[in-house]
Amino acid sequence: MPEGVQIHLPQGSPLTDIEYETSEPVIPFGCRSGACGACVVEVLDGADALGEADPEETDFLEDLGRADGAFRLACQCRLMASATVRVVEA
């Protein structure tokens, strides 16, 4: 998305539901089960709004070299409040 564009999703929505709100793909997806790493996003603001990462997600992010806590798998996040994320280039 261009900088400054906002998308609103209902509370509790999977972050992957963003695809239903745009005419073009925003976040790349593969397996949608936290096993492929295609949907890694960097959380710029509102990390608490995405729920807590489970141990499997944390381990997988570590395997991908993204273990510093600023990254999540979009397919594993549930949006509970406002958050800002950036898609990580593969």
PDB file of C-alpha atoms in Angstrom:
ATOM      1  CA  MET A   1       0.000   0.000   0.000  1.00  0.00           C
ATOM      2  CA  PRO A   2       1.199   3.500  -0.571  1.00  0.00           C
ATOM      3  CA  GLU A   3       2.299   5.256   2.601  1.00  0.00           C
ATOM      4  CA  GLY A   4      -0.581   6.911   4.404  1.00  0.00           C
ATOM      5  CA  VAL A   5      -3.281   4.562   3.082  1.00  0.00           C
ATOM      6  CA  GLN A   6      -5.329   2.969   5.844  1.00  0.00           C
ATOM      7  CA  ILE A   7      -7.439  -0.178   5.775  1.00  0.00           C
ATOM      8  CA  HIS A   8     -10.011  -0.892   8.456  1.00  0.00           C
ATOM      9  CA  LEU A   9     -10.786  -4.459   9.512  1.00  0.00           C
ATOM     10  CA  PRO A  10     -13.243  -5.601  12.171  1.00  0.00           C
ATOM     11  CA  GLN A  11     -11.748  -6.384  15.574  1.00  0.00           C
ATOM     12  CA  GLY A  12     -10.576  -9.983  15.768  1.00  0.00           C
ATOM     13  CA  SER A  13     -10.061 -10.306  12.020  1.00  0.00           C
ATOM     14  CA  PRO A  14      -7.073 -12.241  10.757  1.00  0.00           C
ATOM     15  CA  LEU A  15      -4.578  -9.790   9.283  1.00  0.00           C
ATOM     16  CA  THR A  16      -4.823 -11.807   6.068  1.00  0.00           C
ATOM     17  CA  ASP A  17      -8.370 -10.455   5.590  1.00  0.00           C
ATOM     18  CA  ILE A  18      -6.749  -7.304   4.242  1.00  0.00           C
ATOM     19  CA  GLU A  19      -6.927  -8.957   0.819  1.00  0.00           C
ATOM     20  CA  TYR A  20     -10.722  -8.636   0.855  1.00  0.00           C
ATOM     21  CA  GLU A  21     -10.462  -4.874   1.377  1.00  0.00           C
ATOM     22  CA  THR A  22      -8.189  -4.027  -1.570  1.00  0.00           C
ATOM     23  CA  SER A  23      -8.325  -4.563  -5.311  1.00  0.00           C
ATOM     24  CA  GLU A  24      -4.638  -5.537  -5.460  1.00  0.00           C
ATOM     25  CA  PRO A  25      -2.654  -7.982  -3.313  1.00  0.00           C
ATOM     26  CA  VAL A  26      -0.941  -6.256  -0.394  1.00  0.00           C
ATOM     27  CA  ILE A  27       0.564  -9.059   1.679  1.00  0.00           C
ATOM     28  CA  PRO A  28       1.891 -12.131  -0.160  1.00  0.00           C
ATOM     29  CA  PHE A  29       0.522 -15.439   1.081  1.00  0.00           C
ATOM     30  CA  GLY A  30       1.463 -19.044   0.577  1.00  0.00           C
ATOM     31  CA  CYS A  31       0.284 -21.682   3.030  1.00  0.00           C
ATOM     32  CA  ARG A  32      -1.749 -19.487   5.441  1.00  0.00           C
ATOM     33  CA  SER A  33      -0.736 -21.800   8.283  1.00  0.00           C
ATOM     34  CA  GLY A  34       2.554 -20.268   9.401  1.00  0.00           C
ATOM     35  CA  ALA A  35       4.793 -22.717   7.590  1.00  0.00           C
ATOM     36  CA  CYS A  36       6.057 -20.955   4.442  1.00  0.00           C
ATOM     37  CA  GLY A  37       7.162 -17.473   5.567  1.00  0.00           C
ATOM     38  CA  ALA A  38       5.677 -15.653   2.558  1.00  0.00           C
ATOM     39  CA  CYS A  39       3.653 -13.279   4.751  1.00  0.00           C
ATOM     40  CA  VAL A  40       6.352 -11.899   7.066  1.00  0.00           C
ATOM     41  CA  VAL A  41       5.557  -8.340   8.098  1.00  0.00           C
ATOM     42  CA  GLU A  42       7.526  -5.872  10.159  1.00  0.00           C
ATOM     43  CA  VAL A  43       5.399  -4.370  12.917  1.00  0.00           C
ATOM     44  CA  LEU A  44       6.043  -0.624  12.977  1.00  0.00           C
ATOM     45  CA  ASP A  45       3.390   0.255  15.554  1.00  0.00           C
ATOM     46  CA  GLY A  46       0.797  -1.587  17.620  1.00  0.00           C
ATOM     47  CA  ALA A  47       2.481  -4.943  18.210  1.00  0.00           C
ATOM     48  CA  ASP A  48       0.149  -5.639  21.143  1.00  0.00           C
ATOM     49  CA  ALA A  49      -2.820  -5.213  18.786  1.00  0.00           C
ATOM     50  CA  LEU A  50      -1.839  -8.325  16.823  1.00  0.00           C
ATOM     51  CA  GLY A  51      -2.061 -10.819  19.657  1.00  0.00           C
ATOM     52  CA  GLU A  52       0.845 -12.746  21.073  1.00  0.00           C
ATOM     53  CA  ALA A  53       2.987 -14.964  18.856  1.00  0.00           C
ATOM     54  CA  ASP A  54       2.805 -18.637  19.783  1.00  0.00           C
ATOM     55  CA  PRO A  55       6.022 -20.654  20.220  1.00  0.00           C
ATOM     56  CA  GLU A  56       5.812 -22.212  16.738  1.00  0.00           C
ATOM     57  CA  GLU A  57       5.578 -18.803  15.073  1.00  0.00           C
ATOM     58  CA  THR A  58       8.457 -17.470  17.176  1.00  0.00           C
ATOM     59  CA  ASP A  59      10.625 -20.492  16.331  1.00  0.00           C
ATOM     60  CA  PHE A  60       9.851 -20.179  12.624  1.00  0.00           C
ATOM     61  CA  LEU A  61      10.654 -16.457  12.604  1.00  0.00           C
ATOM     62  CA  GLU A  62      13.946 -17.316  14.289  1.00  0.00           C
ATOM     63  CA  ASP A  63      14.671 -19.835  11.508  1.00  0.00           C
ATOM     64  CA  LEU A  64      14.003 -17.028   9.008  1.00  0.00           C
ATOM     65  CA  GLY A  65      16.427 -14.704  10.803  1.00  0.00           C
ATOM     66  CA  ARG A  66      13.596 -12.464  12.020  1.00  0.00           C
ATOM     67  CA  ALA A  67      13.710 -13.193  15.751  1.00  0.00           C
ATOM     68  CA  ASP A  68      14.163  -9.684  17.134  1.00  0.00           C
ATOM     69  CA  GLY A  69      10.465  -9.288  17.989  1.00  0.00           C
ATOM     70  CA  ALA A  70       9.680  -6.709  15.306  1.00  0.00           C
ATOM     71  CA  PHE A  71       8.387  -9.319  12.844  1.00  0.00           C
ATOM     72  CA  ARG A  72       5.269 -11.465  12.630  1.00  0.00           C
ATOM     73  CA  LEU A  73       3.635 -13.858  10.216  1.00  0.00           C
ATOM     74  CA  ALA A  74       0.543 -12.018   8.985  1.00  0.00           C
ATOM     75  CA  CYS A  75      -1.369 -15.286   8.704  1.00  0.00           C
ATOM     76  CA  GLN A  76      -0.959 -15.848  12.445  1.00  0.00           C
ATOM     77  CA  CYS A  77      -2.088 -12.375  13.609  1.00  0.00           C
ATOM     78  CA  ARG A  78      -5.562 -11.382  14.776  1.00  0.00           C
ATOM     79  CA  LEU A  79      -6.141  -7.647  14.692  1.00  0.00           C
ATOM     80  CA  MET A  80      -7.486  -6.451  18.037  1.00  0.00           C
ATOM     81  CA  ALA A  81      -6.729  -2.707  17.682  1.00  0.00           C
ATOM     82  CA  SER A  82      -4.825  -0.338  15.421  1.00  0.00           C
ATOM     83  CA  ALA A  83      -1.475  -1.516  14.041  1.00  0.00           C
ATOM     84  CA  THR A  84       0.937  -0.442  11.340  1.00  0.00           C
ATOM     85  CA  VAL A  85       2.895  -3.084   9.434  1.00  0.00           C
ATOM     86  CA  ARG A  86       5.245  -3.150   6.472  1.00  0.00           C
ATOM     87  CA  VAL A  87       5.594  -6.136   4.144  1.00  0.00           C
ATOM     88  CA  VAL A  88       9.090  -7.598   4.288  1.00  0.00           C
ATOM     89  CA  GLU A  89      10.745  -8.097   0.920  1.00  0.00           C
ATOM     90  CA  ALA A  90      11.628 -11.748   0.317  1.00  0.00           C
TER      91      ALA A  90
END
